[in-house]
Amino acid sequence: MQTRFISVLFILFFAIAPGCIDKFKPKKEIKTTCPVGIEPIRKVLFIGWDGVRSDALLASNTPTFDSLLQSAIYSFNVDRGPHTVSTPGWSTILHGVWPEKHRLTENSFKKNNYKQYPDIFQLLRRSKPNLGLATLSNWDAFLQITSEETYANRFDTDPEMTQEAIKLINECTPDVMLMHFDFPDDSGHEFGFDPSSLEYKSAIEISDYYLGLIMTQIYLREMQFNEEWMVVLTTDHGGQGTGHGGQDNITETRFVWYAVRTPNFTSTMISQGETVDLLPTMMKWLGVSSSNSGLDGTSLF
Ligand SMILES: [Zn+2]
């Protein structure tokens, strides 16, 4: 996409400051305590870009994402498992088990088996009860996938969420911060999950712009305070046409991507991955063993 066109889109985006669509009535208890981190060096920032198809990501102009790949383990062919909607997808990633274990197959928490297969925050707190843990999202249901956080907040717009994330990073520096950007999924449902859709690609590019604002702060902190941030980027499903549910056998929907960056990783592309590996990877970075938790994945490093 041409730079001039992107600039126009950015200006339009800021001018109209669109709020993301309310998919569900808010149910999560909002907590706004600044979660002071206890880890002096290693931190985790997880960013979910909802509904970003691998080929559309590759076709988009994403300079910040591209720069992260220089020191990342990454793949554009990652199995996210069956039941190709958001709640099962994020649950697989943040509980580290396939739907067979967490039992979620639709955008509802009714059948969840979270008690037997706890989320990343609960697993981390077993070993390190005082960690600073934060989660920020456009979508209330994303906030319900984890628990025991110090901070949980829902935002109507990406600029507000990004601004708050930067504030948290600098004021209290949580040990783990989860962020979820819903705009690409909204755009895919409206204009098509396809690299030929300029609107869909621009939603991905705008998400990359916010990633850039956050990464600027992280690079500064790594230089000033010797911190080492693992930055995990991924999605929960792709899509075909303007949809993505019930498409377990469609490559464009089920097979997604991830990138796991640290300051000292060598750029490594994996030919085939699985989203269940992300949770053990993040736990290992923080020095917490994930064995004996019944997890389905293993650390990428
Ligand atoms: Zn989704």
Short mmCIF file of C-alpha atoms and ligand atoms in Angstrom, two decimals:
data_model
loop_
_atom_site.label_atom_id
_atom_site.label_comp_id
_atom_site.label_asym_id
_atom_site.label_seq_id
_atom_site.Cartn_x
_atom_site.Cartn_y
_atom_site.Cartn_z
CA MET A 1 0.00 0.00 0.00
CA GLN A 2 1.28 3.47 -0.80
CA THR A 3 2.58 5.60 2.04
CA ARG A 4 0.40 8.57 1.04
CA PHE A 5 -2.74 6.45 1.21
CA ILE A 6 -1.76 5.15 4.66
CA SER A 7 -1.18 8.72 5.86
CA VAL A 8 -4.66 9.68 4.72
CA LEU A 9 -6.09 6.68 6.55
CA PHE A 10 -4.25 7.62 9.75
CA ILE A 11 -5.57 11.17 9.56
CA LEU A 12 -9.09 9.87 8.97
CA PHE A 13 -8.72 7.41 11.83
CA PHE A 14 -7.63 10.04 14.31
CA ALA A 15 -10.23 12.50 13.04
CA ILE A 16 -13.19 10.21 13.58
CA ALA A 17 -11.65 8.18 16.48
CA PRO A 18 -13.94 5.19 15.94
CA GLY A 19 -14.99 3.16 18.95
CA CYS A 20 -14.93 -0.59 18.67
CA ILE A 21 -18.24 -2.38 18.55
CA ASP A 22 -19.68 -3.66 21.79
CA LYS A 23 -19.93 -7.39 21.16
CA PHE A 24 -21.05 -8.31 24.64
CA LYS A 25 -22.41 -6.51 27.62
CA PRO A 26 -19.50 -5.78 30.02
CA LYS A 27 -19.25 -8.34 32.79
CA LYS A 28 -15.65 -8.14 33.94
CA GLU A 29 -14.88 -6.30 37.14
CA ILE A 30 -12.72 -3.32 36.18
CA LYS A 31 -9.61 -2.86 38.33
CA THR A 32 -7.39 0.16 37.85
CA THR A 33 -4.67 -0.34 40.43
CA CYS A 34 -1.29 0.28 38.84
CA PRO A 35 0.25 -3.22 39.12
CA VAL A 36 3.78 -2.63 40.39
CA GLY A 37 6.13 -5.19 38.88
CA ILE A 38 8.49 -7.22 41.05
CA GLU A 39 10.74 -8.66 38.35
CA PRO A 40 13.78 -6.40 37.96
CA ILE A 41 14.73 -7.47 34.44
CA ARG A 42 12.43 -9.84 32.56
CA LYS A 43 8.96 -8.70 31.50
CA VAL A 44 6.29 -9.96 29.12
CA LEU A 45 4.08 -7.92 26.81
CA PHE A 46 1.46 -9.99 24.97
CA ILE A 47 -0.47 -8.31 22.17
CA GLY A 48 -3.39 -10.00 20.45
CA TRP A 49 -4.54 -8.64 17.12
CA ASP A 50 -7.99 -10.16 16.72
CA GLY A 51 -8.77 -11.84 13.40
CA VAL A 52 -5.56 -11.11 11.48
CA ARG A 53 -5.05 -13.57 8.63
CA SER A 54 -1.44 -14.54 7.87
CA ASP A 55 -1.45 -13.59 4.19
CA ALA A 56 -3.09 -10.24 4.94
CA LEU A 57 -0.47 -9.53 7.60
CA LEU A 58 2.28 -10.34 5.11
CA ALA A 59 0.66 -8.08 2.50
CA SER A 60 0.26 -5.13 4.90
CA ASN A 61 2.75 -2.39 5.55
CA THR A 62 3.77 -3.13 9.16
CA PRO A 63 7.21 -1.63 9.88
CA THR A 64 7.14 -2.21 13.63
CA PHE A 65 6.05 -5.82 13.34
CA ASP A 66 8.71 -6.38 10.66
CA SER A 67 11.42 -4.90 12.89
CA LEU A 68 10.43 -7.23 15.75
CA LEU A 69 11.03 -10.22 13.48
CA GLN A 70 14.73 -9.34 13.44
CA SER A 71 15.00 -10.74 16.96
CA ALA A 72 12.05 -13.11 17.10
CA ILE A 73 11.04 -16.73 16.79
CA TYR A 74 8.09 -16.57 14.41
CA SER A 75 5.84 -18.49 12.07
CA PHE A 76 3.11 -17.71 9.56
CA ASN A 77 1.80 -21.26 9.63
CA VAL A 78 0.49 -21.82 13.15
CA ASP A 79 -2.37 -24.14 14.09
CA ARG A 80 -4.81 -22.33 16.39
CA GLY A 81 -6.98 -25.45 16.76
CA PRO A 82 -10.65 -26.13 15.96
CA HIS A 83 -13.67 -23.90 16.77
CA THR A 84 -12.52 -20.86 14.84
CA VAL A 85 -14.04 -18.06 16.90
CA SER A 86 -12.45 -15.74 19.41
CA THR A 87 -13.19 -17.08 22.90
CA PRO A 88 -11.89 -20.62 22.18
CA GLY A 89 -8.91 -19.12 20.32
CA TRP A 90 -7.75 -16.79 23.09
CA SER A 91 -8.53 -19.45 25.70
CA THR A 92 -6.24 -21.91 23.91
CA ILE A 93 -3.45 -19.34 23.91
CA LEU A 94 -3.85 -18.00 27.45
CA HIS A 95 -4.66 -21.32 29.16
CA GLY A 96 -2.15 -23.28 27.08
CA VAL A 97 -4.52 -26.13 26.20
CA TRP A 98 -6.65 -27.12 23.21
CA PRO A 99 -10.47 -26.83 23.29
CA GLU A 100 -10.70 -30.52 24.23
CA LYS A 101 -9.41 -29.46 27.65
CA HIS A 102 -10.74 -25.90 28.17
CA ARG A 103 -14.02 -27.06 26.55
CA LEU A 104 -14.93 -23.76 24.90
CA THR A 105 -16.23 -24.09 21.36
CA GLU A 106 -18.11 -20.81 20.89
CA ASN A 107 -18.10 -17.19 22.11
CA SER A 108 -19.55 -18.11 25.47
CA PHE A 109 -17.96 -19.13 28.76
CA LYS A 110 -20.77 -21.47 29.83
CA LYS A 111 -18.95 -24.76 29.26
CA ASN A 112 -15.52 -23.62 30.45
CA ASN A 113 -13.16 -25.95 32.27
CA TYR A 114 -10.94 -23.11 33.46
CA LYS A 115 -10.87 -24.55 36.97
CA GLN A 116 -8.94 -27.59 35.79
CA TYR A 117 -6.84 -25.63 33.28
CA PRO A 118 -6.09 -22.22 34.79
CA ASP A 119 -4.97 -19.14 32.86
CA ILE A 120 -1.44 -17.78 32.60
CA PHE A 121 -1.92 -15.34 35.48
CA GLN A 122 -3.09 -18.07 37.85
CA LEU A 123 -0.26 -20.37 36.78
CA LEU A 124 2.33 -17.64 37.34
CA ARG A 125 0.91 -16.65 40.74
CA ARG A 126 1.37 -20.21 42.03
CA SER A 127 5.13 -19.60 41.95
CA LYS A 128 5.26 -15.82 42.14
CA PRO A 129 2.19 -14.54 44.00
CA ASN A 130 3.19 -10.88 43.94
CA LEU A 131 3.66 -10.36 40.21
CA GLY A 132 2.20 -7.22 38.66
CA LEU A 133 -0.32 -8.48 36.08
CA ALA A 134 -2.38 -6.29 33.76
CA THR A 135 -4.88 -6.88 30.97
CA LEU A 136 -6.29 -4.25 28.60
CA SER A 137 -8.84 -4.79 25.84
CA ASN A 138 -11.50 -3.34 23.57
CA TRP A 139 -13.58 -6.44 24.18
CA ASP A 140 -14.98 -7.40 27.55
CA ALA A 141 -14.85 -11.14 26.85
CA PHE A 142 -11.08 -10.98 26.39
CA LEU A 143 -10.79 -9.66 29.95
CA GLN A 144 -12.73 -12.70 31.18
CA ILE A 145 -10.21 -15.17 29.79
CA THR A 146 -7.72 -14.42 32.58
CA SER A 147 -8.15 -13.77 36.29
CA GLU A 148 -6.20 -12.76 39.41
CA GLU A 149 -4.85 -9.69 37.64
CA THR A 150 -3.96 -6.49 39.46
CA TYR A 151 -5.28 -4.37 36.62
CA ALA A 152 -8.09 -5.09 34.13
CA ASN A 153 -9.61 -2.41 31.99
CA ARG A 154 -11.74 -2.05 28.90
CA PHE A 155 -11.36 0.77 26.39
CA ASP A 156 -13.63 2.13 23.68
CA THR A 157 -10.79 3.17 21.41
CA ASP A 158 -7.30 1.95 20.53
CA PRO A 159 -5.68 5.38 21.18
CA GLU A 160 -7.04 5.39 24.75
CA MET A 161 -5.85 1.84 25.35
CA THR A 162 -2.41 2.53 23.92
CA GLN A 163 -2.03 5.69 25.99
CA GLU A 164 -2.95 3.80 29.16
CA ALA A 165 -0.56 0.94 28.32
CA ILE A 166 2.32 3.40 27.94
CA LYS A 167 1.37 5.02 31.25
CA LEU A 168 1.36 1.63 33.02
CA ILE A 169 4.67 0.60 31.47
CA ASN A 170 6.35 3.76 32.73
CA GLU A 171 4.60 4.29 36.06
CA CYS A 172 4.46 0.81 37.59
CA THR A 173 5.85 -1.55 34.95
CA PRO A 174 3.74 -4.70 35.27
CA ASP A 175 5.60 -7.98 34.92
CA VAL A 176 3.06 -9.27 32.41
CA MET A 177 0.78 -7.07 30.35
CA LEU A 178 -1.83 -8.50 27.99
CA MET A 179 -3.36 -6.29 25.32
CA HIS A 180 -6.07 -7.10 22.81
CA PHE A 181 -6.86 -5.01 19.72
CA ASP A 182 -10.21 -5.84 18.15
CA PHE A 183 -10.21 -3.44 15.19
CA PRO A 184 -8.82 -5.88 12.53
CA ASP A 185 -11.60 -8.38 13.32
CA ASP A 186 -14.28 -5.69 13.06
CA SER A 187 -12.83 -4.61 9.74
CA GLY A 188 -12.66 -8.19 8.45
CA HIS A 189 -16.32 -8.77 9.29
CA GLU A 190 -17.27 -5.61 7.46
CA PHE A 191 -14.93 -5.62 4.44
CA GLY A 192 -13.63 -9.18 4.20
CA PHE A 193 -10.74 -11.09 5.77
CA ASP A 194 -8.61 -10.87 2.69
CA PRO A 195 -5.31 -9.31 1.58
CA SER A 196 -7.17 -7.67 -1.29
CA SER A 197 -9.23 -5.59 1.14
CA LEU A 198 -7.61 -2.18 1.63
CA GLU A 199 -9.82 -1.51 4.65
CA TYR A 200 -8.81 -4.77 6.35
CA LYS A 201 -5.13 -4.18 5.66
CA SER A 202 -5.35 -0.62 6.93
CA ALA A 203 -6.84 -1.92 10.20
CA ILE A 204 -3.78 -4.16 10.54
CA GLU A 205 -1.50 -1.24 9.70
CA ILE A 206 -3.17 0.96 12.31
CA SER A 207 -2.63 -1.78 14.90
CA ASP A 208 1.03 -1.81 13.89
CA TYR A 209 1.14 1.96 14.40
CA TYR A 210 0.01 1.50 18.02
CA LEU A 211 2.50 -1.32 18.45
CA GLY A 212 5.15 1.18 17.35
CA LEU A 213 4.15 3.69 20.03
CA ILE A 214 4.38 0.99 22.70
CA MET A 215 7.65 -0.47 21.40
CA THR A 216 9.28 2.97 21.52
CA GLN A 217 8.72 2.97 25.29
CA ILE A 218 9.95 -0.59 25.66
CA TYR A 219 13.17 0.05 23.72
CA LEU A 220 13.79 3.12 25.90
CA ARG A 221 13.29 1.11 29.08
CA GLU A 222 15.56 -1.67 27.85
CA MET A 223 18.30 0.92 27.33
CA GLN A 224 17.70 2.92 30.51
CA PHE A 225 16.84 0.24 33.05
CA ASN A 226 18.40 -2.89 31.64
CA GLU A 227 14.98 -4.55 31.33
CA GLU A 228 14.48 -7.42 28.88
CA TRP A 229 11.01 -7.60 27.36
CA MET A 230 9.55 -10.64 25.69
CA VAL A 231 6.99 -9.27 23.23
CA VAL A 232 4.50 -11.85 21.97
CA LEU A 233 2.25 -11.02 19.04
CA THR A 234 -0.41 -13.33 17.67
CA THR A 235 -4.03 -13.66 16.61
CA ASP A 236 -6.93 -15.95 17.45
CA HIS A 237 -8.15 -16.85 13.92
CA GLY A 238 -8.07 -15.70 10.32
CA GLY A 239 -11.17 -15.70 8.16
CA GLN A 240 -12.69 -16.24 4.76
CA GLY A 241 -15.16 -13.86 3.16
CA THR A 242 -16.55 -11.81 6.02
CA GLY A 243 -16.67 -14.69 8.51
CA HIS A 244 -14.62 -17.17 10.49
CA GLY A 245 -16.80 -19.44 12.64
CA GLY A 246 -17.19 -23.11 11.66
CA GLN A 247 -14.19 -23.00 9.34
CA ASP A 248 -11.98 -25.57 11.05
CA ASN A 249 -10.82 -27.04 7.76
CA ILE A 250 -10.08 -23.76 6.02
CA THR A 251 -6.38 -22.97 6.08
CA GLU A 252 -6.88 -19.18 5.91
CA THR A 253 -9.01 -19.29 9.05
CA ARG A 254 -7.39 -21.99 11.17
CA PHE A 255 -3.70 -21.49 10.39
CA VAL A 256 -2.44 -18.21 11.78
CA TRP A 257 0.88 -16.68 12.89
CA TYR A 258 2.89 -15.64 15.93
CA ALA A 259 6.07 -13.75 16.73
CA VAL A 260 7.98 -13.96 20.01
CA ARG A 261 10.61 -11.28 20.38
CA THR A 262 13.24 -10.79 23.09
CA PRO A 263 16.31 -8.54 22.96
CA ASN A 264 18.57 -11.55 22.51
CA PHE A 265 16.71 -13.95 20.22
CA THR A 266 18.13 -14.66 16.78
CA SER A 267 15.60 -14.26 13.97
CA THR A 268 14.20 -17.77 13.46
CA MET A 269 11.29 -18.73 11.23
CA ILE A 270 9.47 -21.94 12.15
CA SER A 271 7.74 -23.77 9.29
CA GLN A 272 4.86 -25.05 11.46
CA GLY A 273 3.74 -23.90 14.89
CA GLU A 274 0.91 -24.27 17.42
CA THR A 275 -0.60 -21.50 19.53
CA VAL A 276 -0.47 -23.68 22.66
CA ASP A 277 3.31 -23.19 22.74
CA LEU A 278 3.03 -19.49 23.59
CA LEU A 279 2.02 -19.89 27.24
CA PRO A 280 4.93 -22.18 28.24
CA THR A 281 7.23 -19.80 26.33
CA MET A 282 6.09 -16.80 28.37
CA MET A 283 6.26 -18.75 31.65
CA LYS A 284 9.79 -19.91 30.94
CA TRP A 285 10.88 -16.34 30.24
CA LEU A 286 9.73 -15.45 33.75
CA GLY A 287 11.50 -18.46 35.26
CA VAL A 288 8.33 -20.40 36.07
CA SER A 289 8.09 -24.09 35.21
CA SER A 290 5.05 -25.13 33.21
CA SER A 291 5.52 -28.86 33.62
CA ASN A 292 2.92 -30.82 35.59
CA SER A 293 0.20 -28.31 34.60
CA GLY A 294 -1.34 -30.54 31.91
CA LEU A 295 -0.42 -28.00 29.22
CA ASP A 296 -0.50 -29.05 25.57
CA GLY A 297 2.49 -27.01 24.39
CA THR A 298 6.20 -26.58 25.05
CA SER A 299 8.43 -23.52 25.20
CA LEU A 300 9.78 -22.20 21.91
CA PHE A 301 13.23 -21.63 23.44
ZN ZN B 1 -11.48 -13.11 17.14
#
